[in-house]
XYZ file of C-alpha atoms in Angstrom:
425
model
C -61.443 -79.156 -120.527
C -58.552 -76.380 -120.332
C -58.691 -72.962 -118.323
C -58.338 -70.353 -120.947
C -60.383 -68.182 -121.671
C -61.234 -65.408 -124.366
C -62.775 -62.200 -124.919
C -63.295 -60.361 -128.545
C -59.769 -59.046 -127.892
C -57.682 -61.855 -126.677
C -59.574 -64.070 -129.630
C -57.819 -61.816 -132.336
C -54.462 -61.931 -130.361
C -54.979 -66.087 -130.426
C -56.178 -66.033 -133.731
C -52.742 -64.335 -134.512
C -50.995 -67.046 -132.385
C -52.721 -69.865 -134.676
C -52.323 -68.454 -137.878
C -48.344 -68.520 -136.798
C -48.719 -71.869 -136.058
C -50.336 -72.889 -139.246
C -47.805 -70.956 -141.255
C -44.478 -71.856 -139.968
C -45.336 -75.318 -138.735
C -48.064 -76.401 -140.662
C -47.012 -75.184 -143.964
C -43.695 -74.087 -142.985
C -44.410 -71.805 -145.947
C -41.061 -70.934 -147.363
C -39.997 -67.029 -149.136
C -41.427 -66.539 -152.344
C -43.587 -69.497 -151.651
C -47.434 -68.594 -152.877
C -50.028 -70.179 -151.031
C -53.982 -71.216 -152.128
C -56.373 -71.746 -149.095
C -58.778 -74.051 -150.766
C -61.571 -76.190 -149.084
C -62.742 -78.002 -152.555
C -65.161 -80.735 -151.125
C -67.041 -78.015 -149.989
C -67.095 -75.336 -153.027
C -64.328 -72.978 -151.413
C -63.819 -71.788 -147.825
C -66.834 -70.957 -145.837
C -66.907 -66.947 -145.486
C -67.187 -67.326 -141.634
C -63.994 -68.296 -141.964
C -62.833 -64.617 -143.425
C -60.985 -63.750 -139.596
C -58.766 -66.656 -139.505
C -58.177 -66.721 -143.381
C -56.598 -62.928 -142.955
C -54.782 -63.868 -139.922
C -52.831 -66.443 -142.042
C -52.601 -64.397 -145.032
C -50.976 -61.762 -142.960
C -49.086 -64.264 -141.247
C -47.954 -65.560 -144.332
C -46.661 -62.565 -146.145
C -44.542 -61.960 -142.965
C -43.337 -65.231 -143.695
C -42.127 -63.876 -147.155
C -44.836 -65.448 -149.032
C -45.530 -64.881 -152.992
C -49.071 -64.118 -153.740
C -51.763 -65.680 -151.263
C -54.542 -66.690 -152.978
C -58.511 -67.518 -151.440
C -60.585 -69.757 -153.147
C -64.320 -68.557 -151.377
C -67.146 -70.546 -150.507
C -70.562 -70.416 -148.684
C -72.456 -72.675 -146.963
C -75.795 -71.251 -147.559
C -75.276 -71.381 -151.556
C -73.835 -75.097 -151.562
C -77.526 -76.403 -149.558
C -79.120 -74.382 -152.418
C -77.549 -76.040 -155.199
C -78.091 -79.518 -153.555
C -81.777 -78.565 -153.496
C -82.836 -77.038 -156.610
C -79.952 -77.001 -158.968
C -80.719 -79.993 -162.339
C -79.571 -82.574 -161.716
C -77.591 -82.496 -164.819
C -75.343 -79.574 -163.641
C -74.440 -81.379 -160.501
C -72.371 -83.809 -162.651
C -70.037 -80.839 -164.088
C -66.507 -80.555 -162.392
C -65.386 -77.366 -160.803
C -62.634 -77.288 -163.995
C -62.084 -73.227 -163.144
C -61.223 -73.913 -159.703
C -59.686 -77.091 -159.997
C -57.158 -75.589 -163.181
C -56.485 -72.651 -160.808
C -55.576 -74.779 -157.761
C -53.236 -77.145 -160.311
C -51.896 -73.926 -161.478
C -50.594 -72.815 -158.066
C -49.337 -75.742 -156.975
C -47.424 -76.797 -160.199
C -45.205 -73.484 -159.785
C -44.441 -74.782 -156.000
C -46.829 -73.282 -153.927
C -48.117 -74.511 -150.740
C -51.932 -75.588 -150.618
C -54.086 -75.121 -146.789
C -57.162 -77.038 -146.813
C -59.325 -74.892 -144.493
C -62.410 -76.673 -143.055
C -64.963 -74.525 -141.383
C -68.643 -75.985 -142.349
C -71.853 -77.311 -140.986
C -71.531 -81.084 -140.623
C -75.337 -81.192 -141.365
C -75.307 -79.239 -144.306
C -76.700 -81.443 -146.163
C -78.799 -83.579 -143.841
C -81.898 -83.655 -145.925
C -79.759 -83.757 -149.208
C -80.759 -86.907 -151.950
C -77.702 -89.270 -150.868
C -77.909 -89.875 -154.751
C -76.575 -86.143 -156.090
C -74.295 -85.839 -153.074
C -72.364 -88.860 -154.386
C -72.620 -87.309 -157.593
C -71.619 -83.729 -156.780
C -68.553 -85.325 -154.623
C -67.540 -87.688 -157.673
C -67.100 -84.660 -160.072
C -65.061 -83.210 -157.312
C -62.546 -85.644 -157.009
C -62.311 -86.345 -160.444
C -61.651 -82.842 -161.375
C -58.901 -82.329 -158.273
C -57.219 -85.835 -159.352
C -54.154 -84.442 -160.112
C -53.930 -82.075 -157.437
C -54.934 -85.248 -154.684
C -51.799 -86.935 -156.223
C -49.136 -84.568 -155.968
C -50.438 -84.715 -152.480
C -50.301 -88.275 -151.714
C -46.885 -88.249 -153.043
C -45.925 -85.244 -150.848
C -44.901 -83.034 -153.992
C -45.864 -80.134 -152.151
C -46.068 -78.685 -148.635
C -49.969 -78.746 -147.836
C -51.798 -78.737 -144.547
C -55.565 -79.509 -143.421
C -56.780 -77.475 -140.485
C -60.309 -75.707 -139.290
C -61.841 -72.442 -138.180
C -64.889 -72.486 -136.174
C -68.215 -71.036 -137.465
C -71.952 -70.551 -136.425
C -73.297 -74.064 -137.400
C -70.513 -76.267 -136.023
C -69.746 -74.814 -133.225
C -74.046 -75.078 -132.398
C -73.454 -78.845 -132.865
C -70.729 -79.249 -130.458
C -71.907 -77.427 -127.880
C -75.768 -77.620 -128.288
C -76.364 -77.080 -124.688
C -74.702 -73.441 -124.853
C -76.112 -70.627 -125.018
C -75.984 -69.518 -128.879
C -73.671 -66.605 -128.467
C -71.031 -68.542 -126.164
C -71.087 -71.713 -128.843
C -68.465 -69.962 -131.363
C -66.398 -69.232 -128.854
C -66.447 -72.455 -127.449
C -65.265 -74.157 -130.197
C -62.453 -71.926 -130.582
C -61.225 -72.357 -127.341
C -61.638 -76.299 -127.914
C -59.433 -76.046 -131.310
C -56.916 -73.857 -129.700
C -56.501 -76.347 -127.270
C -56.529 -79.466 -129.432
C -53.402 -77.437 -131.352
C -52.335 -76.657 -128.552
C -52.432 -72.720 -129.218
C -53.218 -72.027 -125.674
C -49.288 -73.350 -125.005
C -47.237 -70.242 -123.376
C -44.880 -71.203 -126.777
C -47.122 -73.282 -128.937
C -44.426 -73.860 -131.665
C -41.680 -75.455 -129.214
C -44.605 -77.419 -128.058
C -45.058 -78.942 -131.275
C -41.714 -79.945 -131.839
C -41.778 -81.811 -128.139
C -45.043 -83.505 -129.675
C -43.777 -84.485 -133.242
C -40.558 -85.848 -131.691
C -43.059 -88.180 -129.406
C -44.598 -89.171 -132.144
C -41.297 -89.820 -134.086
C -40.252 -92.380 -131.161
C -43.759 -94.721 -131.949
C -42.968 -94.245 -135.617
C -39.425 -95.543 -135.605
C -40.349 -98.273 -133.275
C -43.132 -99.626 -135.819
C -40.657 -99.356 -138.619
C -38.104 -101.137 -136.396
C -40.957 -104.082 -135.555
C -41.993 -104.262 -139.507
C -45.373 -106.113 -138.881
C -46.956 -108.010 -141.278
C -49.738 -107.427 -140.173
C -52.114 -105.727 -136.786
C -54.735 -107.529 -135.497
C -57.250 -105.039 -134.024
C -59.698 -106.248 -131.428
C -62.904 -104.700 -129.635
C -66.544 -104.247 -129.014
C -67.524 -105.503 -132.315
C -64.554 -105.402 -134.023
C -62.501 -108.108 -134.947
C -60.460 -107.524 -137.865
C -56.640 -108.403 -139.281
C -55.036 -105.804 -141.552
C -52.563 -107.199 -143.672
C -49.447 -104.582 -144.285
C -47.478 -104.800 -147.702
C -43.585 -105.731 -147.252
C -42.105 -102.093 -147.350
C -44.594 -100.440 -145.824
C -43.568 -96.911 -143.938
C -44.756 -95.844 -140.773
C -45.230 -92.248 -140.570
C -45.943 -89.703 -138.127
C -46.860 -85.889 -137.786
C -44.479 -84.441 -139.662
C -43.693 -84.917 -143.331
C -40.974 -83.671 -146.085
C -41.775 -82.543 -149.432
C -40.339 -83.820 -152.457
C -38.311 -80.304 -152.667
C -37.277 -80.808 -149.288
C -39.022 -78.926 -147.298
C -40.394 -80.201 -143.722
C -44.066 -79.559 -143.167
C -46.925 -81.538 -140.826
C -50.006 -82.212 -142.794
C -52.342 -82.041 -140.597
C -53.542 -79.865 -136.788
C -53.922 -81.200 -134.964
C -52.109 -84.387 -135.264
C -51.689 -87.423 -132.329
C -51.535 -90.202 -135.236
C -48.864 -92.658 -136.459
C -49.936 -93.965 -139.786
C -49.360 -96.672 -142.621
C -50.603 -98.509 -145.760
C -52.725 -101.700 -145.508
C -52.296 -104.502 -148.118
C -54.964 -103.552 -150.515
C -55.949 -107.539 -150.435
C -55.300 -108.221 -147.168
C -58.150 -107.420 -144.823
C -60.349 -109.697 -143.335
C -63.007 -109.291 -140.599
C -65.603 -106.732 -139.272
C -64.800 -103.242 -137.738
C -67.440 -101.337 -136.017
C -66.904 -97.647 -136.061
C -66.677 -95.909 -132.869
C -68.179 -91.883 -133.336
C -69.788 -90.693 -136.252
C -68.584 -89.665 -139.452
C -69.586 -86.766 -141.080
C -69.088 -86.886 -145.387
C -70.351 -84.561 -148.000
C -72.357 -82.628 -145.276
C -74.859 -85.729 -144.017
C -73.481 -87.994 -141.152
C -73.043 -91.256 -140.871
C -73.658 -93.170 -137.304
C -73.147 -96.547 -135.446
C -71.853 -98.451 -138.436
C -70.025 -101.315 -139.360
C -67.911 -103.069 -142.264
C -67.473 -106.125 -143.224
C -64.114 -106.999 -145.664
C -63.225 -109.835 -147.307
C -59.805 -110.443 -148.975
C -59.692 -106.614 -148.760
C -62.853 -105.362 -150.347
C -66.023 -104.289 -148.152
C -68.843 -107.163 -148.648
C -70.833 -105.911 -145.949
C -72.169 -102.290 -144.606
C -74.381 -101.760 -141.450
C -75.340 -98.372 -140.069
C -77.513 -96.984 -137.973
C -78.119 -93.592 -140.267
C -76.796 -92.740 -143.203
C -75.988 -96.229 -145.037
C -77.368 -94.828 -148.143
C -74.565 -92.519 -148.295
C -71.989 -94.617 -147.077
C -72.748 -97.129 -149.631
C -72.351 -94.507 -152.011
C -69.313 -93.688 -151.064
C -67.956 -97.439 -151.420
C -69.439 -97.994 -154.714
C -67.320 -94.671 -155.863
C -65.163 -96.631 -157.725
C -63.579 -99.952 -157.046
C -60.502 -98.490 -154.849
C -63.263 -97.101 -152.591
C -64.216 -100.555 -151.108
C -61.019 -100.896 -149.926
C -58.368 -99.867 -146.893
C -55.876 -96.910 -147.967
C -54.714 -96.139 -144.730
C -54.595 -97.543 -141.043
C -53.530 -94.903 -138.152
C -53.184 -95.008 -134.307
C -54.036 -92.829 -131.881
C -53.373 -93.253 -128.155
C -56.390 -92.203 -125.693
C -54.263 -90.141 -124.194
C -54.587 -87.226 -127.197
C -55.827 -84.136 -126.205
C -58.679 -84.021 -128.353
C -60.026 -87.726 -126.965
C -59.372 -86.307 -123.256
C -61.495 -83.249 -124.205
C -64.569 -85.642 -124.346
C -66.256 -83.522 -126.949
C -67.682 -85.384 -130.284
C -66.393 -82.318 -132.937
C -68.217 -84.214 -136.144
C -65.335 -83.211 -138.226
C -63.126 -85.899 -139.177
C -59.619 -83.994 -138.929
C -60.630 -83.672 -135.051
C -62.130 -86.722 -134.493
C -59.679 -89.079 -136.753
C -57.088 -87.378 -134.016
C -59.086 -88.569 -131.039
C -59.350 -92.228 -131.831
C -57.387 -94.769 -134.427
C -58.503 -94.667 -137.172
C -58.761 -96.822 -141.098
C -59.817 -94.733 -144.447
C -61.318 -95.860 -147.081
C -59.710 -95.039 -150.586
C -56.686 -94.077 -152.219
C -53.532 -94.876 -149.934
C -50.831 -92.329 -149.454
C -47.754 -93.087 -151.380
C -45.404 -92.100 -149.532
C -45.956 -94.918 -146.771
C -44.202 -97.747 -149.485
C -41.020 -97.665 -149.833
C -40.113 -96.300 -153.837
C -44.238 -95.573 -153.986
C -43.676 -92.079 -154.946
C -42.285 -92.897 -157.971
C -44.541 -95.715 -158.462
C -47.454 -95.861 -161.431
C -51.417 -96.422 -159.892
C -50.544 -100.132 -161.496
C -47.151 -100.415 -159.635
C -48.560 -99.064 -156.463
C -51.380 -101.992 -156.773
C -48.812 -104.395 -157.377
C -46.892 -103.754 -154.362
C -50.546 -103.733 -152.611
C -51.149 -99.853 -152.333
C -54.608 -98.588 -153.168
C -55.790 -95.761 -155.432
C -59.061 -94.419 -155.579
C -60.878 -90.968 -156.006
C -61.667 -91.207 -152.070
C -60.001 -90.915 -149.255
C -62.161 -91.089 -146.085
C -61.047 -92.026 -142.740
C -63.382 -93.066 -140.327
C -62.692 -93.926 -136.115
C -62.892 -97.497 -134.477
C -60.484 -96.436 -131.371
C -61.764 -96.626 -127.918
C -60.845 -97.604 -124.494
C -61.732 -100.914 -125.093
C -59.786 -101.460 -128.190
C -56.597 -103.748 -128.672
C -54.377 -103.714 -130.978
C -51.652 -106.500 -131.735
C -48.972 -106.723 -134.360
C -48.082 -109.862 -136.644
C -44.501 -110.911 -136.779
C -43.235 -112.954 -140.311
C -43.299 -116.450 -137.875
C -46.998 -115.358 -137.385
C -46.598 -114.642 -133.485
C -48.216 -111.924 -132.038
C -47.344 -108.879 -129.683
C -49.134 -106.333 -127.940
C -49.050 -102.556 -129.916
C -51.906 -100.930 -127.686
C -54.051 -101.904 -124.854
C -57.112 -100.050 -123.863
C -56.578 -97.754 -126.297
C -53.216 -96.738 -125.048
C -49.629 -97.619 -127.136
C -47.759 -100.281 -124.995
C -45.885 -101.223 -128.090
C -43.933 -104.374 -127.256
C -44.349 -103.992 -123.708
């Protein structure tokens, strides 16, 4: 996969490296910014996580940061709640957490999204109070998920490696080489093993800036998307906005959302999907996984769900509300990303959405329509955006998978072949 390698030592000096990385290009955290490093699907951010999470908080007070503030969480005490807690607390938002989070950023500050949990979690969790636990989430962190979608504020979703993840990527390790591992495998996927990683980033968001532009320049109305099981049109709404890894904030300051990043992404037409897409790796949501499914969608909304495990779940995730049968965001990915060439499955969906194109399910960003940022929910529907309490992407890219775009006179041309962009070609 790559060459370097790590001792105790060199991990904290890489650690460092990241941390830099996540501060300055992530968050591009500005002086007198504060920061909250929140993970609330999951309660707070896993413990395990505590090296990394003082890395960046030391990172970012060299940045000139205001207060840093850690919202904790622990594995371990989320299973037990799942398990024994009534079932009428489980319907009770996190209003403490969620007011403090609002709190931050409503004064300007900068939110991380730190992911660093055991995609089994809650493998043996009633489907029934995970949908319920994860409704109360989103609900309470509603206004918090908007400013995001509307880019109010800088914010950034990245991952630490712990115990249990890192033994489900590399099962066939021994269990004291599996942490380390994964680290080496994120490093490389942000490319933190670079001799300058944050010059290589620029080189890789202006890449991505030259497929963005040309989509914007081609203005679909539409990709047609076309593979082992998957045959599917996705209508796009007329002032629709390609976008790529890095994003501005509505106070002008220039941040990427997301490391990694290899993906280009857009809006669908809430209304305008038609056709089956078979998922290509699994998807791991609320801490159970979902595996070799498909969906079915007619005049936009899901009519059919197949899966191999975990349907129970992923129908409860559809039925979340009426948004969440429906597209809120389609995103390419060329085969060529790191993390695809890796060949490793990382059952976390900021890695593998980054491996493979990708669709979500739920509330569209609004940002990718052109005024949508000032748009109402009703406007945003109007001009065929989606809102929702989810947003979930799962991957259908492969090596076998085509993808063509839809010009106004209906003619097609090629976008990606084999997985790879040929756009136009």
């Amino acid at each position: 996969m790559n060459e370097l390698q790590l001792d105790e030592g060199a991990l904290q000096e890489t650690l460092e490296k990241y941390a830099d990385l996540i501060v300055r290009v992530g968050l591009n955290l500005q002086p007198g910014q504060p920061l909250i490093i929140q993970n609330y699907r999951h309660g707070g951010v896993n413990l395990q996580a505590a090296p990394l999470v003082r890395a960046i908080t030391a990172a970012a007070y060299r940045a000139g940061a205001g207060d840093v503030h850690v919202v904790w969480g622990d594995d371990e005490i989320q299973r037990m709640r799942f398990a024994e807690a009534e079932k009428e607390s489980l319907t009770r938002p996190p209003e403490l957490e969620a007011a403090f989070t609002q709190r931050i950023v409503d004064e300007g500050g900068a939110l991380l999204t730190l992911m660093a949990n055991d995609p089994d979690l809650l493998a043996e969790a009633d489907p029934e109070r995970v949908s319920t636990v994860q409704r109360a989430v989103m609900e309470a962190f509603s206004d918090v998920r908007e400013k995001v979608t509307r880019n109010e504020v800088n914010w950034l979703v990245a991952a630490a490696a712990v115990p249990a993840w890192a033994a489900r990527v590399f099962p066939d390790l021994p269990p004291d080489e599996q942490q380390m591992a994964l680290w080496v495998a994120l490093f490389h996927a942000c490319r933190v093993d670079q001799t300058d990683p944050i010059a290589a980033w620029e080189e890789h968001l202006r890449r991505l800036e030259r497929a963005r532009d040309h989509l914007n320049a081609r203005s679909y109305r539409a990709l047609h998307f076309s593979g082992p099981g998957t045959d599917l049109r996705v209508g796009l709404p007329e002032g629709h906005i390609w976008a790529s890894g890095a994003a501005t904030s509505s106070n002008g300051i220039r941040f990427t959302p997301n490391l990694p990043t290899e993906e280009v992404f857009t809006l669908p037409h809430r209304e305008r999907v038609e056709g089956t897409v078979t998922a290509t790796r699994p998807l791991s949501y609320g801490g159970r996984l979902i595996r070799d499914f498909s969906l079915t969608f007619e005049a936009g909304r899901v009519t059919d769900i197949r899966a191999g495990q975990g349907e129970a779940v992923l129908r409860q995730l559809v039925e979340m509300d009426e948004g969440a049968s429906r597209l809120g965001e389609v995103a390419l990915v060329p085969g060529s990303s790191p993390i695809y060439q890796s060949g490793l499955l990382f059952y976390n969906t900021l890695y593998d959405e980054n491996a493979a194109s990708h669709l979500a399910l739920g509330r569209a960003y609004k940002v990718n329509l052109q005024g949508g940022a000032a748009m109402s929910d009703e406007a945003f529907a109007e001009h065929g955006g989606n809102s929702s309490l989810a947003h979930v992407d799962f991957m259908i890219g492969s090596p076998e998978l085509d993808v063509d775009g839809e010009m106004e006179d209906g003619t097609l041309e090629p976008v990606m072949r084999e997985g790879e962009f040929v756009l136009g070609s």
